[in-house]
Amino acid sequence: MSDTIQLPSNESIAASYASRHRYKLPGGLSLRAVLKEDFAAHGRDSTLPGFRAVAAHRFAVWCQGIRFAAFRWPMNRLARLCYRYVRNHYGIELPYTVSLGRHVVIEHQSAIVIHGFSTIGDRCTLRQGVTLGVKSVDRPYDAPILGTGVDVGAGAKILGRITLGDGAKVGANAVVLQDVPSNAAAVGIPARIILARVKP
């Protein structure tokens, strides 16, 4: 009996991406239109590291849709350089394989690591020191799913194939290892769930 761990093949991962409509800009928008939204979401300041990280991600995703290989190759090279510049200069690791919604804001910079299989919904906010990653090396493809309007505090770690519901909040430096319901908060290490009070 073998103890070897069977990991998904690259082909199955690619098929999974295709089935989830990855490598497409959100809302069927053009690159210009989605960058205009991101610019507004970041206070119309093009010098912000968060805006530049998101812009580099959008550009790289757009490049995947170029049909002509002779044009796609140099554009992908440029996109890779932009990604590396943002990662090395600002400390924001946001691969183009991340499913990124509209109006996502990355506040500040440094030590922000987003797993390539993560899903981030519309109007989410991420701050410095945030990690969206895996819980175990045995499951390297299990990454978090953030719903709409999720607010993640500075230094928070969200690990594993867990879902944060719409409007969920994660406290600063929390380590989240379980699903967080919509409009609830996760605080502490490991994070405990605080449900929102329902008004009578």
PDB file of C-alpha atoms in Angstrom:
ATOM      1  CA  MET A   1       0.000   0.000   0.000  1.00  0.00           C
ATOM      2  CA  SER A   2       1.483   3.304  -1.104  1.00  0.00           C
ATOM      3  CA  ASP A   3       1.387   6.484   0.949  1.00  0.00           C
ATOM      4  CA  THR A   4       2.019   8.619  -2.124  1.00  0.00           C
ATOM      5  CA  ILE A   5      -0.328  11.589  -2.361  1.00  0.00           C
ATOM      6  CA  GLN A   6      -2.142  11.842  -5.671  1.00  0.00           C
ATOM      7  CA  LEU A   7      -2.291  15.470  -6.769  1.00  0.00           C
ATOM      8  CA  PRO A   8      -4.433  16.751  -9.635  1.00  0.00           C
ATOM      9  CA  SER A   9      -2.671  16.956 -12.988  1.00  0.00           C
ATOM     10  CA  ASN A  10      -1.982  20.266 -14.692  1.00  0.00           C
ATOM     11  CA  GLU A  11      -4.572  19.330 -17.315  1.00  0.00           C
ATOM     12  CA  SER A  12      -7.309  18.823 -14.722  1.00  0.00           C
ATOM     13  CA  ILE A  13      -6.416  22.109 -13.076  1.00  0.00           C
ATOM     14  CA  ALA A  14      -6.608  23.892 -16.417  1.00  0.00           C
ATOM     15  CA  ALA A  15      -9.993  22.286 -17.094  1.00  0.00           C
ATOM     16  CA  SER A  16     -11.219  23.404 -13.674  1.00  0.00           C
ATOM     17  CA  TYR A  17     -10.160  26.959 -14.429  1.00  0.00           C
ATOM     18  CA  ALA A  18     -11.918  26.908 -17.785  1.00  0.00           C
ATOM     19  CA  SER A  19     -15.126  25.583 -16.241  1.00  0.00           C
ATOM     20  CA  ARG A  20     -15.119  28.416 -13.700  1.00  0.00           C
ATOM     21  CA  HIS A  21     -14.638  31.050 -16.427  1.00  0.00           C
ATOM     22  CA  ARG A  22     -11.238  32.139 -15.234  1.00  0.00           C
ATOM     23  CA  TYR A  23      -8.913  34.263 -17.335  1.00  0.00           C
ATOM     24  CA  LYS A  24     -11.754  36.640 -18.169  1.00  0.00           C
ATOM     25  CA  LEU A  25     -12.268  40.167 -16.965  1.00  0.00           C
ATOM     26  CA  PRO A  26     -15.251  40.467 -14.586  1.00  0.00           C
ATOM     27  CA  GLY A  27     -18.660  41.455 -15.850  1.00  0.00           C
ATOM     28  CA  GLY A  28     -17.626  41.025 -19.470  1.00  0.00           C
ATOM     29  CA  LEU A  29     -16.014  44.471 -19.295  1.00  0.00           C
ATOM     30  CA  SER A  30     -13.225  45.702 -21.502  1.00  0.00           C
ATOM     31  CA  LEU A  31      -9.775  46.250 -20.022  1.00  0.00           C
ATOM     32  CA  ARG A  32     -10.278  50.010 -20.215  1.00  0.00           C
ATOM     33  CA  ALA A  33     -13.650  49.865 -18.447  1.00  0.00           C
ATOM     34  CA  VAL A  34     -12.507  47.609 -15.604  1.00  0.00           C
ATOM     35  CA  LEU A  35      -9.369  49.698 -15.026  1.00  0.00           C
ATOM     36  CA  LYS A  36     -11.551  52.785 -14.861  1.00  0.00           C
ATOM     37  CA  GLU A  37     -13.601  51.120 -12.111  1.00  0.00           C
ATOM     38  CA  ASP A  38     -10.471  50.044 -10.225  1.00  0.00           C
ATOM     39  CA  PHE A  39      -9.048  53.572 -10.517  1.00  0.00           C
ATOM     40  CA  ALA A  40     -12.205  55.019  -8.953  1.00  0.00           C
ATOM     41  CA  ALA A  41     -12.258  52.346  -6.223  1.00  0.00           C
ATOM     42  CA  HIS A  42      -8.714  53.338  -5.227  1.00  0.00           C
ATOM     43  CA  GLY A  43      -9.589  57.007  -4.812  1.00  0.00           C
ATOM     44  CA  ARG A  44      -8.470  57.972  -8.320  1.00  0.00           C
ATOM     45  CA  ASP A  45      -4.824  57.725  -7.303  1.00  0.00           C
ATOM     46  CA  SER A  46      -2.765  55.793  -9.850  1.00  0.00           C
ATOM     47  CA  THR A  47       0.315  55.841  -7.598  1.00  0.00           C
ATOM     48  CA  LEU A  48      -1.245  53.570  -4.978  1.00  0.00           C
ATOM     49  CA  PRO A  49       0.453  50.148  -4.833  1.00  0.00           C
ATOM     50  CA  GLY A  50      -2.950  48.453  -4.514  1.00  0.00           C
ATOM     51  CA  PHE A  51      -4.223  49.991  -7.727  1.00  0.00           C
ATOM     52  CA  ARG A  52      -1.037  49.067  -9.553  1.00  0.00           C
ATOM     53  CA  ALA A  53      -1.251  45.479  -8.337  1.00  0.00           C
ATOM     54  CA  VAL A  54      -4.857  45.161  -9.483  1.00  0.00           C
ATOM     55  CA  ALA A  55      -4.043  46.861 -12.804  1.00  0.00           C
ATOM     56  CA  ALA A  56      -1.175  44.428 -13.430  1.00  0.00           C
ATOM     57  CA  HIS A  57      -3.546  41.534 -12.681  1.00  0.00           C
ATOM     58  CA  ARG A  58      -6.219  42.866 -15.061  1.00  0.00           C
ATOM     59  CA  PHE A  59      -3.657  43.357 -17.813  1.00  0.00           C
ATOM     60  CA  ALA A  60      -2.328  39.813 -17.402  1.00  0.00           C
ATOM     61  CA  VAL A  61      -5.859  38.372 -17.542  1.00  0.00           C
ATOM     62  CA  TRP A  62      -6.599  40.431 -20.652  1.00  0.00           C
ATOM     63  CA  CYS A  63      -3.447  39.060 -22.284  1.00  0.00           C
ATOM     64  CA  GLN A  64      -4.771  35.508 -21.941  1.00  0.00           C
ATOM     65  CA  GLY A  65      -7.595  36.401 -24.316  1.00  0.00           C
ATOM     66  CA  ILE A  66      -5.311  37.495 -27.172  1.00  0.00           C
ATOM     67  CA  ARG A  67      -5.922  35.100 -30.027  1.00  0.00           C
ATOM     68  CA  PHE A  68      -2.797  35.644 -32.096  1.00  0.00           C
ATOM     69  CA  ALA A  69       0.196  33.868 -30.572  1.00  0.00           C
ATOM     70  CA  ALA A  70       2.702  36.216 -32.201  1.00  0.00           C
ATOM     71  CA  PHE A  71       1.119  39.134 -30.334  1.00  0.00           C
ATOM     72  CA  ARG A  72       0.178  37.230 -27.169  1.00  0.00           C
ATOM     73  CA  TRP A  73       3.737  36.082 -26.448  1.00  0.00           C
ATOM     74  CA  PRO A  74       5.348  39.544 -26.065  1.00  0.00           C
ATOM     75  CA  MET A  75       2.310  40.866 -24.189  1.00  0.00           C
ATOM     76  CA  ASN A  76       2.496  37.959 -21.757  1.00  0.00           C
ATOM     77  CA  ARG A  77       6.174  38.720 -21.241  1.00  0.00           C
ATOM     78  CA  LEU A  78       5.272  42.318 -20.413  1.00  0.00           C
ATOM     79  CA  ALA A  79       2.522  41.146 -18.051  1.00  0.00           C
ATOM     80  CA  ARG A  80       4.997  38.859 -16.281  1.00  0.00           C
ATOM     81  CA  LEU A  81       7.410  41.748 -15.815  1.00  0.00           C
ATOM     82  CA  CYS A  82       4.604  43.883 -14.355  1.00  0.00           C
ATOM     83  CA  TYR A  83       3.648  41.092 -11.953  1.00  0.00           C
ATOM     84  CA  ARG A  84       7.227  40.654 -10.777  1.00  0.00           C
ATOM     85  CA  TYR A  85       7.698  44.380 -10.328  1.00  0.00           C
ATOM     86  CA  VAL A  86       4.562  44.638  -8.168  1.00  0.00           C
ATOM     87  CA  ARG A  87       5.527  41.542  -6.174  1.00  0.00           C
ATOM     88  CA  ASN A  88       9.143  42.574  -5.575  1.00  0.00           C
ATOM     89  CA  HIS A  89       8.695  46.342  -5.220  1.00  0.00           C
ATOM     90  CA  TYR A  90       5.387  46.551  -3.333  1.00  0.00           C
ATOM     91  CA  GLY A  91       5.207  43.117  -1.727  1.00  0.00           C
ATOM     92  CA  ILE A  92       1.835  42.257  -3.279  1.00  0.00           C
ATOM     93  CA  GLU A  93       1.640  38.796  -4.824  1.00  0.00           C
ATOM     94  CA  LEU A  94      -1.484  38.643  -7.002  1.00  0.00           C
ATOM     95  CA  PRO A  95      -1.199  36.033  -9.791  1.00  0.00           C
ATOM     96  CA  TYR A  96      -3.361  36.399 -12.883  1.00  0.00           C
ATOM     97  CA  THR A  97      -4.969  33.025 -12.092  1.00  0.00           C
ATOM     98  CA  VAL A  98      -6.798  34.569  -9.120  1.00  0.00           C
ATOM     99  CA  SER A  99     -10.495  35.105  -9.817  1.00  0.00           C
ATOM    100  CA  LEU A 100     -10.807  38.805  -8.965  1.00  0.00           C
ATOM    101  CA  GLY A 101     -14.161  40.588  -8.816  1.00  0.00           C
ATOM    102  CA  ARG A 102     -15.010  44.229  -9.473  1.00  0.00           C
ATOM    103  CA  HIS A 103     -14.194  47.195  -7.216  1.00  0.00           C
ATOM    104  CA  VAL A 104     -11.665  45.175  -5.191  1.00  0.00           C
ATOM    105  CA  VAL A 105      -9.460  47.446  -3.077  1.00  0.00           C
ATOM    106  CA  ILE A 106      -6.009  46.586  -1.783  1.00  0.00           C
ATOM    107  CA  GLU A 107      -5.136  49.093   0.891  1.00  0.00           C
ATOM    108  CA  HIS A 108      -1.493  49.786   1.642  1.00  0.00           C
ATOM    109  CA  GLN A 109       1.184  47.253   0.675  1.00  0.00           C
ATOM    110  CA  SER A 110       3.736  44.686   1.874  1.00  0.00           C
ATOM    111  CA  ALA A 111       3.451  40.983   2.726  1.00  0.00           C
ATOM    112  CA  ILE A 112       0.199  40.463   0.800  1.00  0.00           C
ATOM    113  CA  VAL A 113       0.116  36.933  -0.618  1.00  0.00           C
ATOM    114  CA  ILE A 114      -2.844  35.651  -2.638  1.00  0.00           C
ATOM    115  CA  HIS A 115      -2.898  31.984  -3.627  1.00  0.00           C
ATOM    116  CA  GLY A 116      -3.347  31.536  -7.356  1.00  0.00           C
ATOM    117  CA  PHE A 117      -6.541  29.497  -6.908  1.00  0.00           C
ATOM    118  CA  SER A 118      -8.252  32.044  -4.656  1.00  0.00           C
ATOM    119  CA  THR A 119     -11.565  33.662  -5.512  1.00  0.00           C
ATOM    120  CA  ILE A 120     -12.222  37.253  -4.417  1.00  0.00           C
ATOM    121  CA  GLY A 121     -15.707  38.678  -4.907  1.00  0.00           C
ATOM    122  CA  ASP A 122     -16.851  42.187  -5.752  1.00  0.00           C
ATOM    123  CA  ARG A 123     -16.162  45.107  -3.398  1.00  0.00           C
ATOM    124  CA  CYS A 124     -13.745  43.217  -1.158  1.00  0.00           C
ATOM    125  CA  THR A 125     -11.038  45.032   0.800  1.00  0.00           C
ATOM    126  CA  LEU A 126      -7.636  43.566   1.647  1.00  0.00           C
ATOM    127  CA  ARG A 127      -5.005  45.218   3.823  1.00  0.00           C
ATOM    128  CA  GLN A 128      -1.289  44.838   4.478  1.00  0.00           C
ATOM    129  CA  GLY A 129       0.014  41.497   5.651  1.00  0.00           C
ATOM    130  CA  VAL A 130      -3.016  39.528   4.418  1.00  0.00           C
ATOM    131  CA  THR A 131      -2.542  35.944   3.253  1.00  0.00           C
ATOM    132  CA  LEU A 132      -5.041  33.862   1.317  1.00  0.00           C
ATOM    133  CA  GLY A 133      -3.396  30.472   1.202  1.00  0.00           C
ATOM    134  CA  VAL A 134      -3.554  26.745   1.777  1.00  0.00           C
ATOM    135  CA  LYS A 135      -3.937  25.012   5.128  1.00  0.00           C
ATOM    136  CA  SER A 136      -1.889  21.913   4.333  1.00  0.00           C
ATOM    137  CA  VAL A 137       0.820  20.990   1.841  1.00  0.00           C
ATOM    138  CA  ASP A 138      -1.193  17.823   1.221  1.00  0.00           C
ATOM    139  CA  ARG A 139      -3.906  19.939  -0.408  1.00  0.00           C
ATOM    140  CA  PRO A 140      -1.979  22.574  -2.380  1.00  0.00           C
ATOM    141  CA  TYR A 141      -4.952  23.611  -4.518  1.00  0.00           C
ATOM    142  CA  ASP A 142      -7.420  24.369  -1.710  1.00  0.00           C
ATOM    143  CA  ALA A 143      -7.658  28.155  -1.572  1.00  0.00           C
ATOM    144  CA  PRO A 144     -10.178  30.530   0.047  1.00  0.00           C
ATOM    145  CA  ILE A 145     -13.336  31.886  -1.567  1.00  0.00           C
ATOM    146  CA  LEU A 146     -14.386  35.398  -0.573  1.00  0.00           C
ATOM    147  CA  GLY A 147     -17.936  36.533  -1.263  1.00  0.00           C
ATOM    148  CA  THR A 148     -19.121  40.054  -2.014  1.00  0.00           C
ATOM    149  CA  GLY A 149     -18.086  42.909   0.258  1.00  0.00           C
ATOM    150  CA  VAL A 150     -15.699  40.930   2.470  1.00  0.00           C
ATOM    151  CA  ASP A 151     -13.454  43.142   4.631  1.00  0.00           C
ATOM    152  CA  VAL A 152     -10.129  41.596   5.668  1.00  0.00           C
ATOM    153  CA  GLY A 153      -8.106  43.261   8.425  1.00  0.00           C
ATOM    154  CA  ALA A 154      -4.350  43.810   8.445  1.00  0.00           C
ATOM    155  CA  GLY A 155      -2.250  40.715   9.005  1.00  0.00           C
ATOM    156  CA  ALA A 156      -5.150  38.273   8.706  1.00  0.00           C
ATOM    157  CA  LYS A 157      -4.508  34.751   7.424  1.00  0.00           C
ATOM    158  CA  ILE A 158      -7.302  32.896   5.637  1.00  0.00           C
ATOM    159  CA  LEU A 159      -6.260  29.318   4.980  1.00  0.00           C
ATOM    160  CA  GLY A 160      -7.753  26.365   3.143  1.00  0.00           C
ATOM    161  CA  ARG A 161     -10.798  25.768   0.968  1.00  0.00           C
ATOM    162  CA  ILE A 162     -13.136  27.849   3.097  1.00  0.00           C
ATOM    163  CA  THR A 163     -15.829  30.341   2.153  1.00  0.00           C
ATOM    164  CA  LEU A 164     -16.358  33.793   3.592  1.00  0.00           C
ATOM    165  CA  GLY A 165     -19.946  34.859   3.013  1.00  0.00           C
ATOM    166  CA  ASP A 166     -21.113  38.200   1.678  1.00  0.00           C
ATOM    167  CA  GLY A 167     -20.355  41.076   4.019  1.00  0.00           C
ATOM    168  CA  ALA A 168     -18.137  39.004   6.305  1.00  0.00           C
ATOM    169  CA  LYS A 169     -15.394  40.752   8.271  1.00  0.00           C
ATOM    170  CA  VAL A 170     -12.051  39.370   9.383  1.00  0.00           C
ATOM    171  CA  GLY A 171     -10.281  41.031  12.299  1.00  0.00           C
ATOM    172  CA  ALA A 172      -6.657  42.120  12.246  1.00  0.00           C
ATOM    173  CA  ASN A 173      -4.179  39.235  12.638  1.00  0.00           C
ATOM    174  CA  ALA A 174      -6.974  36.645  12.757  1.00  0.00           C
ATOM    175  CA  VAL A 175      -6.206  33.134  11.525  1.00  0.00           C
ATOM    176  CA  VAL A 176      -9.328  31.846   9.794  1.00  0.00           C
ATOM    177  CA  LEU A 177      -9.586  28.070   9.313  1.00  0.00           C
ATOM    178  CA  GLN A 178     -13.359  27.638   8.924  1.00  0.00           C
ATOM    179  CA  ASP A 179     -16.227  29.073   6.894  1.00  0.00           C
ATOM    180  CA  VAL A 180     -17.513  32.471   7.949  1.00  0.00           C
ATOM    181  CA  PRO A 181     -21.262  33.106   7.434  1.00  0.00           C
ATOM    182  CA  SER A 182     -22.528  36.197   5.650  1.00  0.00           C
ATOM    183  CA  ASN A 183     -22.343  39.404   7.710  1.00  0.00           C
ATOM    184  CA  ALA A 184     -20.473  37.619  10.506  1.00  0.00           C
ATOM    185  CA  ALA A 185     -17.034  38.449  11.879  1.00  0.00           C
ATOM    186  CA  ALA A 186     -14.001  36.238  12.505  1.00  0.00           C
ATOM    187  CA  VAL A 187     -11.543  37.323  15.206  1.00  0.00           C
ATOM    188  CA  GLY A 188      -8.691  35.726  17.128  1.00  0.00           C
ATOM    189  CA  ILE A 189      -6.166  32.911  16.707  1.00  0.00           C
ATOM    190  CA  PRO A 190      -7.623  30.557  15.665  1.00  0.00           C
ATOM    191  CA  ALA A 191     -10.542  32.730  14.645  1.00  0.00           C
ATOM    192  CA  ARG A 192     -13.890  32.379  16.381  1.00  0.00           C
ATOM    193  CA  ILE A 193     -17.074  33.408  14.620  1.00  0.00           C
ATOM    194  CA  ILE A 194     -19.159  36.290  15.923  1.00  0.00           C
ATOM    195  CA  LEU A 195     -22.599  36.361  14.354  1.00  0.00           C
ATOM    196  CA  ALA A 196     -24.246  39.660  13.552  1.00  0.00           C
ATOM    197  CA  ARG A 197     -27.210  40.538  15.707  1.00  0.00           C
ATOM    198  CA  VAL A 198     -30.549  40.455  13.983  1.00  0.00           C
ATOM    199  CA  LYS A 199     -32.712  43.483  14.690  1.00  0.00           C
ATOM    200  CA  PRO A 200     -36.233  42.642  15.945  1.00  0.00           C
TER     201      PRO A 200
END
